[in-house]
Amino acid sequence: MTNSLKPCVLITGFAPFGGENINPSWQAVQALEGLNIDGFTIQTKELPCEFDTSIHALQGAINKYSPHVVLCIGQAGGRADISIERIAINVNDARIADNANNQPIDTPVVPAGPAAYFTNLPIKRILLALHQSDIPASISNTAGTYVCNHIMYGLMHEIALHHQNVKGGFVHIPYLPSQAVHHNGAPSMSQQTVESALKVIITAAISNKSDLKVAAGTTH
Amino acid sequence: MTNSLKPCVLITGFAPFGGENINPSWQAVQALEGLNIDGFTIQTKELPCEFDTSIHALQGAINKYSPHVVLCIGQAGGRADISIERIAINVNDARIADNANNQPIDTPVVPAGPAAYFTNLPIKRILLALHQSDIPASISNTAGTYVCNHIMYGLMHEIALHHQNVKGGFVHIPYLPSQAVHHNGAPSMSQQTVESALKVIITAAISNKSDLKVAAGTTH
Amino acid sequence: MTNSLKPCVLITGFAPFGGENINPSWQAVQALEGLNIDGFTIQTKELPCEFDTSIHALQGAINKYSPHVVLCIGQAGGRADISIERIAINVNDARIADNANNQPIDTPVVPAGPAAYFTNLPIKRILLALHQSDIPASISNTAGTYVCNHIMYGLMHEIALHHQNVKGGFVHIPYLPSQAVHHNGAPSMSQQTVESALKVIITAAISNKSDLKVAAGTTH
Amino acid sequence: MTNSLKPCVLITGFAPFGGENINPSWQAVQALEGLNIDGFTIQTKELPCEFDTSIHALQGAINKYSPHVVLCIGQAGGRADISIERIAINVNDARIADNANNQPIDTPVVPAGPAAYFTNLPIKRILLALHQSDIPASISNTAGTYVCNHIMYGLMHEIALHHQNVKGGFVHIPYLPSQAVHHNGAPSMSQQTVESALKVIITAAISNKSDLKVAAGTTH
């Protein structure tokens, strides 16, 4: 393994879904391919927006790159800021079919897996770093019940079983302006801002500092 | 134990918090005290809006009444409909101090407890029953990180350890109209509608039927 | 004219539109038919949700009843509170066709009419009366560009030309709970609360007191 | 008059207000100073966020530059897209004091002025041009009752009385990302996107083409 010689971050985006032509997560992620951030090489991967298949693709990329940090990014159409997911839950409940035409309802991501996994990224440190960079961001306590939550659960399960030194997490991003044009009144974020956000997140994630204790919860 | 002779449902509301004079959950819950629904007696309890103390009070009430079903209700100011919580997570992250002036940040509800507990109520069956009764309702995948999530986690942990035949869950309700007057533009629900909703929920919860497989998830 | 012998208030609701089976405005308005409020008889009228035809129907009802006050009510699906309209503008811009399949775009309500009419109701007095009755309410500065704005403009134009002693205005109300069930997450208001609101509004409107100077504007 | 020799567009932004350190309107507007767009020189002016004083400053700039088009820009914190105002109304109703500590309530912008003025810009043409440029935008039927509506009314009144060949209008823009950081969950738009939007709007405004008939109204 040459992993220790060339430390890397694996960052993933998703294929378009739900009638969109693009997915802002992959638009921003692919722009980071090959970058060097604080000595870490950025490796990227586009995941299919499909239950199960997406997890297999992610596992393949983890095995290929042996990353220190894995960051999965997904579109949250309607959210206004960068939202850093705190937890993934062991359920699939698809409001719409995925790109392979599967629509699981109330099935587990991993049969007999735990009810949920917390991210092991320093989410409060990431939050403050984004704010200090003038980028709107918040902590989210639900990644939904679709493929985004599914991949985050699959990632944290993989880390728990096979890669306990790896840091992993999930970040939701808004529509791009070009998408919001077709979603009357929906908020958006420019790709440039999203790319800046991803660099800030990666820098904080690889800093290897413990998380901060700052309140960022919700009353409901 | 005389429990089997007089089956009961324990339903709880919270004390006011966050500067409110009333809590719509206790306003609606106390109106159900002593009712008989399908042979079940309704027992009610007001819980303090305090971390830890609320769980002790709930445990006391469970031991006192030996209920078949425990339903905890809480205020979700800003939400527009009855929201049936799917899951509670093992974290306290208080945006504001509780009524005992405690503000835990990123502490566990139960040290070494599992990351989360799913409700064991038939939430999709409850959802459809509410809709058939013309009451707006949805499934929620986060109860927040304040006392509401805290009590739901505490309840499901108590059930998991000591009362595995008991059904338990949590439901968030909107502001009352009298509260929304002071929260510019916030949605509200009349107490009469909330009381009707609680009766529908209790009826579905005690029916002892398995849950339905209908999609009610979110993409994020 | 026997008008002075039997003072009356004319209050109108609309027929359902946009795929709804009911219109909450007419549901609430018809429940007031024949009531006596502070010596005023309440007369009601259901208006068609159609451009032009609705104004003719309103003119007919005004001529029939010779009301002191005319209050038109309409559905604002998605709004959370009682919204008291300040102004009607001289434009039709229909996002969807009306019930007679007309969809005027950027046409005037009244050719050569003024750009807008303010209501002559004491809207701030009405607002405070609603708040004092624990009913969520706000001042709105746009009634849209569909049939609701159209009828308000038509009403105020009729008053300006032919009935200058009549008070007139328009109030938007939320979905009923039974409608919100079909509009995922939309706020609603119970018919009982809406009926209470209408009585409060009528009482304030016939009080013949001047309006209050309280801030209720918006920065945008 | 040398106006015809050097045709120009006057575009204004506002000073910060309401506790903000910057106003995104002036941030974007000043970046356009001196540009040449299709033969028109762009002149810019920062207006004070004050009732009356702002109108005097605008009149001064109009007299100085003799512009063919006057475009006033303002911040609409909480709105998610570029919103093109259709109409200004003859009322001041200030929820907060202006920068000179004046808080007029229900006073006219211009005593004895008409109830409202429509913009004479081709707003539907502008809307489509923005959408074709992948910029989220919508038509707004209210500019509020604060200084933004005030200046738009003042502008259109000035045009009606003294500059009937001038085109004028008002556009609201969202918070910048750096502002939204301090407004939990509020949508934002990057300055780069706003600047692009302003150029598209100016190009459409000076094209001297008649407006398009496309539906862009609201039902309420």
Short mmCIF file of C-alpha atoms in Angstrom, two decimals, chain A residues 9-15 22-37 41-47 58 61 65 69-75 82 151 169-174 176 189-199 201-202:
data_model
loop_
_atom_site.label_atom_id
_atom_site.label_comp_id
_atom_site.label_asym_id
_atom_site.label_seq_id
_atom_site.Cartn_x
_atom_site.Cartn_y
_atom_site.Cartn_z
CA VAL A 9 -9.61 12.62 -0.03
CA LEU A 10 -12.37 10.88 -1.96
CA ILE A 11 -15.26 13.14 -2.80
CA THR A 12 -18.34 11.93 -4.63
CA GLY A 13 -21.29 13.53 -6.46
CA PHE A 14 -24.46 11.98 -7.81
CA ALA A 15 -25.88 11.55 -11.29
CA ILE A 22 -27.62 17.96 -14.17
CA ASN A 23 -26.82 17.27 -10.54
CA PRO A 24 -25.09 20.22 -8.87
CA SER A 25 -23.15 17.85 -6.65
CA TRP A 26 -21.28 16.25 -9.53
CA GLN A 27 -20.90 19.62 -11.30
CA ALA A 28 -18.99 20.96 -8.32
CA VAL A 29 -17.18 17.77 -7.35
CA GLN A 30 -15.65 17.05 -10.74
CA ALA A 31 -14.12 20.53 -10.76
CA LEU A 32 -11.98 19.47 -7.78
CA GLU A 33 -10.47 16.37 -9.44
CA GLY A 34 -6.74 16.17 -8.94
CA LEU A 35 -6.44 19.24 -6.72
CA ASN A 36 -3.95 19.19 -3.89
CA ILE A 37 -5.24 20.57 -0.61
CA THR A 41 -4.88 14.68 -3.41
CA ILE A 42 -8.55 15.01 -4.30
CA GLN A 43 -10.05 11.97 -6.02
CA THR A 44 -13.58 12.20 -7.38
CA LYS A 45 -16.30 9.73 -8.33
CA GLU A 46 -19.79 10.14 -9.80
CA LEU A 47 -22.23 7.74 -8.12
CA LEU A 58 -18.66 3.86 -3.39
CA ALA A 61 -13.81 3.76 -5.04
CA TYR A 65 -8.07 5.04 -3.45
CA VAL A 69 -11.53 11.18 4.24
CA VAL A 70 -14.65 10.34 2.23
CA LEU A 71 -17.10 13.12 1.55
CA CYS A 72 -20.32 12.43 -0.32
CA ILE A 73 -22.25 15.35 -1.80
CA GLY A 74 -25.88 15.43 -2.93
CA GLN A 75 -28.53 17.82 -4.21
CA ILE A 82 -24.79 24.16 2.54
CA ILE A 151 -25.24 6.41 0.62
CA GLY A 169 -19.76 12.33 6.02
CA PHE A 170 -22.38 13.81 3.76
CA VAL A 171 -23.19 17.33 2.63
CA HIS A 172 -26.34 18.53 0.87
CA ILE A 173 -26.17 21.50 -1.51
CA PRO A 174 -28.89 23.72 -3.08
CA LEU A 176 -27.72 25.67 -9.14
CA MET A 189 -26.25 28.68 -4.93
CA SER A 190 -23.67 29.39 -7.62
CA GLN A 191 -21.26 26.61 -8.56
CA GLN A 192 -18.37 28.90 -7.64
CA THR A 193 -19.70 29.27 -4.10
CA VAL A 194 -20.28 25.52 -3.83
CA GLU A 195 -16.74 24.76 -4.99
CA SER A 196 -15.38 27.20 -2.41
CA ALA A 197 -17.52 25.51 0.21
CA LEU A 198 -16.21 22.06 -0.68
CA LYS A 199 -12.61 23.23 -0.37
CA ILE A 201 -15.02 21.50 4.15
CA ILE A 202 -12.15 19.34 2.94
#
